[in-house]
PDB file of C-alpha atoms in Angstrom:
ATOM      1  CA  MET M  41     -31.252 -68.824 -25.029  1.00  0.00           C
ATOM      2  CA  PRO M  42     -32.286 -68.711 -21.646  1.00  0.00           C
ATOM      3  CA  THR M  43     -33.929 -72.166 -22.020  1.00  0.00           C
ATOM      4  CA  GLY M  44     -33.382 -73.500 -18.603  1.00  0.00           C
ATOM      5  CA  VAL M  45     -34.736 -70.170 -17.008  1.00  0.00           C
ATOM      6  CA  ILE M  46     -38.256 -70.330 -19.197  1.00  0.00           C
ATOM      7  CA  VAL M  47     -38.314 -74.167 -18.786  1.00  0.00           C
ATOM      8  CA  ASN M  48     -38.287 -73.408 -14.684  1.00  0.00           C
ATOM      9  CA  ALA M  49     -40.278 -70.674 -14.703  1.00  0.00           C
ATOM     10  CA  LEU M  50     -43.095 -72.476 -16.848  1.00  0.00           C
ATOM     11  CA  ALA M  51     -42.665 -75.821 -14.383  1.00  0.00           C
ATOM     12  CA  VAL M  52     -43.552 -73.260 -11.660  1.00  0.00           C
ATOM     13  CA  LEU M  53     -46.440 -72.075 -13.323  1.00  0.00           C
ATOM     14  CA  ILE M  54     -48.114 -75.403 -14.369  1.00  0.00           C
ATOM     15  CA  GLY M  55     -47.164 -77.296 -11.360  1.00  0.00           C
ATOM     16  CA  GLY M  56     -49.179 -74.621  -9.317  1.00  0.00           C
ATOM     17  CA  ILE M  57     -52.056 -74.945 -11.897  1.00  0.00           C
ATOM     18  CA  VAL M  58     -52.093 -79.109 -11.830  1.00  0.00           C
ATOM     19  CA  GLY M  59     -51.822 -78.671  -7.707  1.00  0.00           C
ATOM     20  CA  GLY M  60     -54.515 -76.351  -7.675  1.00  0.00           C
ATOM     21  CA  VAL M  61     -56.850 -78.334  -9.516  1.00  0.00           C
ATOM     22  CA  GLY M  62     -55.648 -81.860  -8.315  1.00  0.00           C
ATOM     23  CA  GLY M  63     -54.108 -81.387  -4.920  1.00  0.00           C
ATOM     24  CA  LYS M  64     -57.562 -82.051  -3.008  1.00  0.00           C
ATOM     25  CA  TYR M  65     -57.105 -85.884  -4.139  1.00  0.00           C
ATOM     26  CA  LEU M  66     -53.488 -86.350  -2.758  1.00  0.00           C
ATOM     27  CA  SER M  67     -53.192 -87.713   0.612  1.00  0.00           C
ATOM     28  CA  GLU M  68     -50.948 -86.058   3.373  1.00  0.00           C
ATOM     29  CA  LYS M  69     -48.599 -89.164   3.308  1.00  0.00           C
ATOM     30  CA  PHE M  70     -47.951 -88.821  -0.035  1.00  0.00           C
ATOM     31  CA  LYS M  71     -46.803 -85.365   0.016  1.00  0.00           C
ATOM     32  CA  THR M  72     -44.709 -86.040   3.063  1.00  0.00           C
ATOM     33  CA  GLU M  73     -42.746 -88.799   1.198  1.00  0.00           C
ATOM     34  CA  ILE M  74     -42.841 -87.406  -2.095  1.00  0.00           C
ATOM     35  CA  ASN M  75     -40.881 -84.678  -0.539  1.00  0.00           C
ATOM     36  CA  MET M  76     -38.404 -86.939   0.774  1.00  0.00           C
ATOM     37  CA  ILE M  77     -37.631 -87.819  -2.804  1.00  0.00           C
ATOM     38  CA  PHE M  78     -37.200 -84.135  -3.686  1.00  0.00           C
ATOM     39  CA  GLY M  79     -34.421 -83.966  -1.090  1.00  0.00           C
ATOM     40  CA  LEU M  80     -32.893 -86.844  -2.278  1.00  0.00           C
ATOM     41  CA  ALA M  81     -32.791 -85.790  -5.987  1.00  0.00           C
ATOM     42  CA  SER M  82     -31.301 -82.669  -4.905  1.00  0.00           C
ATOM     43  CA  MET M  83     -28.451 -84.213  -2.930  1.00  0.00           C
ATOM     44  CA  THR M  84     -28.031 -86.535  -6.034  1.00  0.00           C
ATOM     45  CA  MET M  85     -27.334 -83.567  -8.273  1.00  0.00           C
ATOM     46  CA  GLY M  86     -25.356 -81.840  -5.759  1.00  0.00           C
ATOM     47  CA  ILE M  87     -22.875 -85.173  -5.119  1.00  0.00           C
ATOM     48  CA  ILE M  88     -22.730 -84.896  -8.972  1.00  0.00           C
ATOM     49  CA  ALA M  89     -21.680 -81.165  -9.346  1.00  0.00           C
ATOM     50  CA  ILE M  90     -19.011 -81.230  -6.293  1.00  0.00           C
ATOM     51  CA  ALA M  91     -17.271 -84.829  -7.625  1.00  0.00           C
ATOM     52  CA  PRO M  92     -15.152 -82.855 -11.028  1.00  0.00           C
ATOM     53  CA  THR M  93     -13.439 -80.196  -8.307  1.00  0.00           C
ATOM     54  CA  LYS M  94     -10.356 -79.026  -9.128  1.00  0.00           C
ATOM     55  CA  ASN M  95      -9.295 -76.996  -6.120  1.00  0.00           C
ATOM     56  CA  MET M  96     -10.877 -78.188  -2.862  1.00  0.00           C
ATOM     57  CA  ALA M  97      -9.077 -76.147  -0.609  1.00  0.00           C
ATOM     58  CA  ALA M  98     -10.553 -72.953  -2.733  1.00  0.00           C
ATOM     59  CA  VAL M  99     -14.194 -74.264  -2.614  1.00  0.00           C
ATOM     60  CA  ILE M 100     -13.792 -74.923   0.959  1.00  0.00           C
ATOM     61  CA  PHE M 101     -12.280 -71.803   2.069  1.00  0.00           C
ATOM     62  CA  ALA M 102     -15.127 -69.780  -0.412  1.00  0.00           C
ATOM     63  CA  LEU M 103     -17.767 -71.830   1.863  1.00  0.00           C
ATOM     64  CA  ILE M 104     -16.233 -70.662   5.015  1.00  0.00           C
ATOM     65  CA  ILE M 105     -16.031 -66.958   3.996  1.00  0.00           C
ATOM     66  CA  GLY M 106     -18.999 -66.452   1.814  1.00  0.00           C
ATOM     67  CA  THR M 107     -21.312 -68.307   4.774  1.00  0.00           C
ATOM     68  CA  ALA M 108     -19.597 -65.992   7.297  1.00  0.00           C
ATOM     69  CA  VAL M 109     -20.326 -62.995   5.389  1.00  0.00           C
ATOM     70  CA  GLY M 110     -23.622 -64.077   4.840  1.00  0.00           C
ATOM     71  CA  LEU M 111     -24.441 -64.698   8.433  1.00  0.00           C
ATOM     72  CA  LEU M 112     -22.871 -61.486   9.141  1.00  0.00           C
ATOM     73  CA  LEU M 113     -25.328 -59.318   6.813  1.00  0.00           C
ATOM     74  CA  HIS M 114     -28.301 -61.546   7.730  1.00  0.00           C
ATOM     75  CA  VAL M 115     -28.728 -62.275   4.045  1.00  0.00           C
ATOM     76  CA  SER M 116     -31.650 -64.589   4.878  1.00  0.00           C
ATOM     77  CA  ALA M 117     -32.992 -61.858   6.833  1.00  0.00           C
ATOM     78  CA  TRP M 118     -32.906 -60.071   3.770  1.00  0.00           C
ATOM     79  CA  ILE M 119     -34.515 -62.683   1.678  1.00  0.00           C
ATOM     80  CA  ASN M 120     -36.980 -63.306   4.055  1.00  0.00           C
ATOM     81  CA  ARG M 121     -38.092 -59.752   4.067  1.00  0.00           C
ATOM     82  CA  GLY M 122     -38.301 -59.493   0.243  1.00  0.00           C
ATOM     83  CA  ALA M 123     -40.014 -62.636  -0.046  1.00  0.00           C
ATOM     84  CA  PHE M 124     -42.878 -61.036   2.607  1.00  0.00           C
ATOM     85  CA  GLN M 125     -43.392 -58.398   0.641  1.00  0.00           C
ATOM     86  CA  MET M 126     -43.830 -60.379  -2.610  1.00  0.00           C
ATOM     87  CA  GLN M 127     -46.348 -62.548  -0.257  1.00  0.00           C
ATOM     88  CA  ARG M 128     -48.544 -59.526   0.537  1.00  0.00           C
ATOM     89  CA  ILE M 129     -48.702 -58.364  -3.233  1.00  0.00           C
ATOM     90  CA  ILE M 130     -49.084 -62.069  -4.514  1.00  0.00           C
ATOM     91  CA  ALA M 131     -52.071 -62.675  -1.937  1.00  0.00           C
ATOM     92  CA  ARG M 132     -54.142 -59.250  -3.147  1.00  0.00           C
ATOM     93  CA  PHE M 133     -54.810 -60.886  -6.304  1.00  0.00           C
ATOM     94  CA  VAL M 134     -55.607 -64.661  -5.614  1.00  0.00           C
ATOM     95  CA  PRO M 135     -57.742 -65.400  -2.294  1.00  0.00           C
ATOM     96  CA  ALA M 136     -56.340 -67.709   0.091  1.00  0.00           C
ATOM     97  CA  ASN M 137     -56.929 -71.064   0.879  1.00  0.00           C
ATOM     98  CA  LYS M 138     -59.914 -71.194   3.243  1.00  0.00           C
ATOM     99  CA  THR M 139     -58.529 -74.304   5.024  1.00  0.00           C
ATOM    100  CA  LEU M 140     -55.995 -72.604   6.235  1.00  0.00           C
ATOM    101  CA  SER M 141     -55.937 -69.477   8.752  1.00  0.00           C
ATOM    102  CA  GLU M 142     -54.456 -66.238   7.324  1.00  0.00           C
ATOM    103  CA  GLU M 143     -51.162 -67.106   9.309  1.00  0.00           C
ATOM    104  CA  GLU M 144     -50.569 -70.524   7.776  1.00  0.00           C
ATOM    105  CA  PHE M 145     -51.159 -69.271   4.657  1.00  0.00           C
ATOM    106  CA  SER M 146     -48.825 -66.432   5.062  1.00  0.00           C
ATOM    107  CA  ALA M 147     -46.161 -68.562   6.477  1.00  0.00           C
ATOM    108  CA  PHE M 148     -46.401 -71.498   3.850  1.00  0.00           C
ATOM    109  CA  LEU M 149     -46.538 -68.699   1.109  1.00  0.00           C
ATOM    110  CA  LEU M 150     -43.343 -67.348   2.137  1.00  0.00           C
ATOM    111  CA  THR M 151     -41.538 -70.235   2.173  1.00  0.00           C
ATOM    112  CA  VAL M 152     -42.606 -71.500  -1.118  1.00  0.00           C
ATOM    113  CA  ILE M 153     -41.188 -67.791  -2.679  1.00  0.00           C
ATOM    114  CA  VAL M 154     -38.048 -68.275  -1.015  1.00  0.00           C
ATOM    115  CA  LEU M 155     -37.859 -71.797  -2.222  1.00  0.00           C
ATOM    116  CA  PHE M 156     -38.729 -71.019  -5.805  1.00  0.00           C
ATOM    117  CA  VAL M 157     -37.097 -67.158  -6.086  1.00  0.00           C
ATOM    118  CA  SER M 158     -33.866 -67.526  -4.428  1.00  0.00           C
ATOM    119  CA  SER M 159     -32.866 -70.767  -4.138  1.00  0.00           C
ATOM    120  CA  GLY M 160     -29.267 -71.848  -4.251  1.00  0.00           C
ATOM    121  CA  THR M 161     -29.615 -74.308  -6.937  1.00  0.00           C
ATOM    122  CA  GLY M 162     -31.639 -71.612  -9.253  1.00  0.00           C
ATOM    123  CA  ILE M 163     -28.850 -68.873  -8.870  1.00  0.00           C
ATOM    124  CA  TYR M 164     -26.446 -71.700  -9.587  1.00  0.00           C
ATOM    125  CA  GLY M 165     -28.149 -73.113 -12.435  1.00  0.00           C
ATOM    126  CA  ALA M 166     -29.364 -69.748 -14.251  1.00  0.00           C
ATOM    127  CA  LEU M 167     -25.234 -68.389 -13.645  1.00  0.00           C
ATOM    128  CA  VAL M 168     -24.400 -71.931 -15.425  1.00  0.00           C
ATOM    129  CA  ASN M 169     -26.886 -71.841 -18.210  1.00  0.00           C
ATOM    130  CA  GLY M 170     -25.759 -67.977 -18.735  1.00  0.00           C
ATOM    131  CA  MET M 171     -21.946 -68.994 -18.674  1.00  0.00           C
ATOM    132  CA  THR M 172     -21.735 -72.401 -20.738  1.00  0.00           C
ATOM    133  CA  GLY M 173     -25.041 -72.522 -22.074  1.00  0.00           C
ATOM    134  CA  ASP M 174     -25.836 -75.744 -19.863  1.00  0.00           C
ATOM    135  CA  ALA M 175     -29.360 -75.942 -19.029  1.00  0.00           C
ATOM    136  CA  THR M 176     -29.082 -79.283 -17.563  1.00  0.00           C
ATOM    137  CA  ILE M 177     -29.108 -78.108 -13.871  1.00  0.00           C
ATOM    138  CA  LEU M 178     -32.224 -75.784 -14.356  1.00  0.00           C
ATOM    139  CA  ILE M 179     -34.005 -78.353 -16.620  1.00  0.00           C
ATOM    140  CA  THR M 180     -33.496 -81.152 -13.571  1.00  0.00           C
ATOM    141  CA  LYS M 181     -34.679 -78.665 -11.093  1.00  0.00           C
ATOM    142  CA  SER M 182     -37.565 -77.683 -13.015  1.00  0.00           C
ATOM    143  CA  ILE M 183     -38.525 -81.371 -12.557  1.00  0.00           C
ATOM    144  CA  LEU M 184     -38.493 -81.080  -8.945  1.00  0.00           C
ATOM    145  CA  ASP M 185     -40.331 -77.648  -9.203  1.00  0.00           C
ATOM    146  CA  PHE M 186     -43.107 -78.976 -11.066  1.00  0.00           C
ATOM    147  CA  PHE M 187     -44.032 -81.404  -8.460  1.00  0.00           C
ATOM    148  CA  THR M 188     -43.105 -79.654  -5.563  1.00  0.00           C
ATOM    149  CA  GLY M 189     -45.290 -76.337  -6.636  1.00  0.00           C
ATOM    150  CA  ALA M 190     -48.240 -78.904  -7.197  1.00  0.00           C
ATOM    151  CA  ILE M 191     -47.738 -80.223  -3.874  1.00  0.00           C
ATOM    152  CA  PHE M 192     -47.808 -76.591  -2.115  1.00  0.00           C
ATOM    153  CA  ALA M 193     -50.507 -75.743  -4.275  1.00  0.00           C
ATOM    154  CA  ALA M 194     -52.416 -78.295  -3.059  1.00  0.00           C
ATOM    155  CA  ASN M 195     -52.468 -76.417   0.266  1.00  0.00           C
ATOM    156  CA  LEU M 196     -52.299 -72.920  -0.933  1.00  0.00           C
ATOM    157  CA  GLY M 197     -54.415 -72.976  -4.415  1.00  0.00           C
ATOM    158  CA  PHE M 198     -53.046 -71.330  -7.531  1.00  0.00           C
ATOM    159  CA  VAL M 199     -51.328 -68.410  -5.931  1.00  0.00           C
ATOM    160  CA  VAL M 200     -47.982 -70.559  -6.444  1.00  0.00           C
ATOM    161  CA  SER M 201     -48.646 -70.249 -10.153  1.00  0.00           C
ATOM    162  CA  LEU M 202     -47.838 -66.326  -9.605  1.00  0.00           C
ATOM    163  CA  ILE M 203     -44.455 -67.279  -7.793  1.00  0.00           C
ATOM    164  CA  ALA M 204     -43.115 -67.689 -11.587  1.00  0.00           C
ATOM    165  CA  VAL M 205     -43.387 -64.418 -12.420  1.00  0.00           C
ATOM    166  CA  PRO M 206     -40.720 -62.804 -10.036  1.00  0.00           C
ATOM    167  CA  GLN M 207     -38.555 -66.232 -10.420  1.00  0.00           C
ATOM    168  CA  PHE M 208     -38.207 -65.634 -13.871  1.00  0.00           C
ATOM    169  CA  VAL M 209     -37.210 -62.073 -13.704  1.00  0.00           C
ATOM    170  CA  VAL M 210     -34.542 -63.272 -11.369  1.00  0.00           C
ATOM    171  CA  LEU M 211     -33.350 -66.059 -12.967  1.00  0.00           C
ATOM    172  CA  MET M 212     -33.059 -64.241 -16.105  1.00  0.00           C
ATOM    173  CA  ILE M 213     -31.313 -60.939 -14.589  1.00  0.00           C
ATOM    174  CA  LEU M 214     -28.522 -63.921 -13.167  1.00  0.00           C
ATOM    175  CA  PHE M 215     -28.476 -65.609 -16.886  1.00  0.00           C
ATOM    176  CA  LEU M 216     -27.589 -61.921 -18.192  1.00  0.00           C
ATOM    177  CA  LEU M 217     -25.058 -61.148 -15.688  1.00  0.00           C
ATOM    178  CA  ALA M 218     -23.208 -64.715 -16.342  1.00  0.00           C
ATOM    179  CA  GLY M 219     -22.628 -63.730 -19.799  1.00  0.00           C
ATOM    180  CA  VAL M 220     -20.819 -60.817 -18.672  1.00  0.00           C
ATOM    181  CA  ILE M 221     -18.861 -63.108 -16.158  1.00  0.00           C
ATOM    182  CA  TYR M 222     -17.701 -66.091 -18.276  1.00  0.00           C
ATOM    183  CA  PRO M 223     -15.267 -64.564 -20.686  1.00  0.00           C
ATOM    184  CA  LEU M 224     -13.315 -63.679 -17.367  1.00  0.00           C
ATOM    185  CA  THR M 225     -13.255 -67.198 -16.321  1.00  0.00           C
ATOM    186  CA  THR M 226     -10.902 -70.575 -16.751  1.00  0.00           C
ATOM    187  CA  PRO M 227     -12.299 -73.791 -16.798  1.00  0.00           C
ATOM    188  CA  ALA M 228     -10.796 -74.467 -13.434  1.00  0.00           C
ATOM    189  CA  MET M 229     -12.689 -71.665 -11.923  1.00  0.00           C
ATOM    190  CA  ILE M 230     -16.009 -72.994 -13.941  1.00  0.00           C
ATOM    191  CA  ILE M 231     -15.558 -76.197 -12.234  1.00  0.00           C
ATOM    192  CA  ASP M 232     -15.063 -75.166  -8.823  1.00  0.00           C
ATOM    193  CA  PHE M 233     -18.146 -72.644  -8.841  1.00  0.00           C
ATOM    194  CA  LYS M 234     -20.279 -75.931  -9.787  1.00  0.00           C
ATOM    195  CA  ALA M 235     -18.596 -77.447  -7.062  1.00  0.00           C
ATOM    196  CA  VAL M 236     -19.705 -74.869  -4.585  1.00  0.00           C
ATOM    197  CA  GLY M 237     -23.210 -74.505  -6.444  1.00  0.00           C
ATOM    198  CA  GLY M 238     -23.474 -78.301  -5.574  1.00  0.00           C
ATOM    199  CA  THR M 239     -22.830 -77.876  -2.140  1.00  0.00           C
ATOM    200  CA  LEU M 240     -25.451 -75.760  -2.108  1.00  0.00           C
ATOM    201  CA  MET M 241     -27.651 -78.193  -3.557  1.00  0.00           C
ATOM    202  CA  LEU M 242     -26.726 -80.460  -0.966  1.00  0.00           C
ATOM    203  CA  ALA M 243     -27.499 -78.556   2.091  1.00  0.00           C
ATOM    204  CA  THR M 244     -30.811 -78.040   0.179  1.00  0.00           C
ATOM    205  CA  GLY M 245     -31.350 -81.362   0.198  1.00  0.00           C
ATOM    206  CA  PHE M 246     -30.809 -82.209   3.807  1.00  0.00           C
ATOM    207  CA  ARG M 247     -33.195 -79.565   4.842  1.00  0.00           C
ATOM    208  CA  MET M 248     -35.889 -80.696   2.701  1.00  0.00           C
ATOM    209  CA  ILE M 249     -35.719 -84.082   4.270  1.00  0.00           C
ATOM    210  CA  LYS M 250     -35.600 -82.325   7.737  1.00  0.00           C
ATOM    211  CA  VAL M 251     -32.419 -83.764   8.649  1.00  0.00           C
ATOM    212  CA  ARG M 252     -30.308 -80.929   9.337  1.00  0.00           C
ATOM    213  CA  MET M 253     -31.369 -76.996   8.630  1.00  0.00           C
ATOM    214  CA  PHE M 254     -28.329 -75.582   6.935  1.00  0.00           C
ATOM    215  CA  PRO M 255     -28.305 -71.852   6.694  1.00  0.00           C
ATOM    216  CA  THR M 256     -28.773 -72.173   2.622  1.00  0.00           C
ATOM    217  CA  ALA M 257     -29.478 -68.517   2.486  1.00  0.00           C
ATOM    218  CA  ASP M 258     -26.431 -67.226   4.316  1.00  0.00           C
ATOM    219  CA  MET M 259     -24.362 -69.540   2.023  1.00  0.00           C
ATOM    220  CA  ILE M 260     -25.047 -67.916  -1.117  1.00  0.00           C
ATOM    221  CA  PRO M 261     -22.502 -65.559  -1.053  1.00  0.00           C
ATOM    222  CA  ALA M 262     -19.818 -68.240  -1.257  1.00  0.00           C
ATOM    223  CA  MET M 263     -21.053 -68.142  -4.855  1.00  0.00           C
ATOM    224  CA  LEU M 264     -19.332 -64.869  -5.090  1.00  0.00           C
ATOM    225  CA  PHE M 265     -16.217 -65.740  -3.556  1.00  0.00           C
ATOM    226  CA  ILE M 266     -15.453 -69.258  -5.319  1.00  0.00           C
ATOM    227  CA  MET M 267     -13.994 -67.863  -8.635  1.00  0.00           C
ATOM    228  CA  PRO M 268     -11.491 -64.911  -7.426  1.00  0.00           C
ATOM    229  CA  ILE M 269     -10.274 -67.641  -4.579  1.00  0.00           C
ATOM    230  CA  SER M 270      -9.910 -70.286  -7.057  1.00  0.00           C
ATOM    231  CA  TRP M 271      -8.067 -67.883  -9.317  1.00  0.00           C
ATOM    232  CA  ALA M 272      -5.958 -66.715  -6.551  1.00  0.00           C
ATOM    233  CA  TRP M 273      -5.233 -70.698  -5.350  1.00  0.00           C
ATOM    234  CA  THR M 274      -4.374 -71.545  -9.105  1.00  0.00           C
ATOM    235  CA  THR M 275      -2.312 -68.440  -9.874  1.00  0.00           C
ATOM    236  CA  TRP M 276      -0.729 -67.558  -6.543  1.00  0.00           C
ATOM    237  CA  VAL M 277      -0.788 -70.602  -4.214  1.00  0.00           C
ATOM    238  CA  LEU M 278      -0.078 -73.748  -6.381  1.00  0.00           C
ATOM    239  CA  PRO M 279       2.944 -72.449  -7.896  1.00  0.00           C
ATOM    240  CA  LEU M 280       4.209 -72.158  -4.252  1.00  0.00           C
ATOM    241  CA  LEU M 281       3.331 -75.344  -3.492  1.00  0.00           C
ATOM    242  CA  ALA M 282       5.150 -77.214  -6.642  1.00  0.00           C
ATOM    243  CA  LYS M 283       8.346 -75.816  -5.439  1.00  0.00           C
TER     244      LYS M 283
END
């Protein structure tokens, strides 16, 4: 069952409604400082996922190669374009917050779409949920997304709730693909895959607290490279090093 995917989409849906209703009662200081805690939580999840790594060299190779490919292919730009088109569709059905200019509303909404629909944590969590049945990552992320959605909805209104629809579609596709991938993996490959996902969560946390704006969208291809690199490292490189 795609428990994590369903819970995550519901968290965004309900968080957007709660924020749309009660967000006006929150101070700017509260919104800013609670976001720091969201970032810290993301970093904590990342560290826990990285700790059990089996083949650190394979993880580093995957991060370097994957990010290089992401930068060369302008993955972040493609994601932003897709989010922009999504933002135009959503804005037709839900009116903009009148306290924001049209330009500010579009910029805020674009950020939220990218955050919820194409985050490294969401992609990683959906794949792990599909591969192992473990929904812990997505359920933990849902707690963050509920409050993050509420905070953003305080500024954008109920439009944030509608982002749950494309988010559910994207995560569900990844969940179903994971079921096909899992039989081809080994325990070491899964652990190394989690480590790469943890690195993306760590980078996301740094972005949320505005310490360093890592190119997290461009880092996503690393999650495609880690399994074959982990397999090659275990199968070919380690036996040579053991001689």
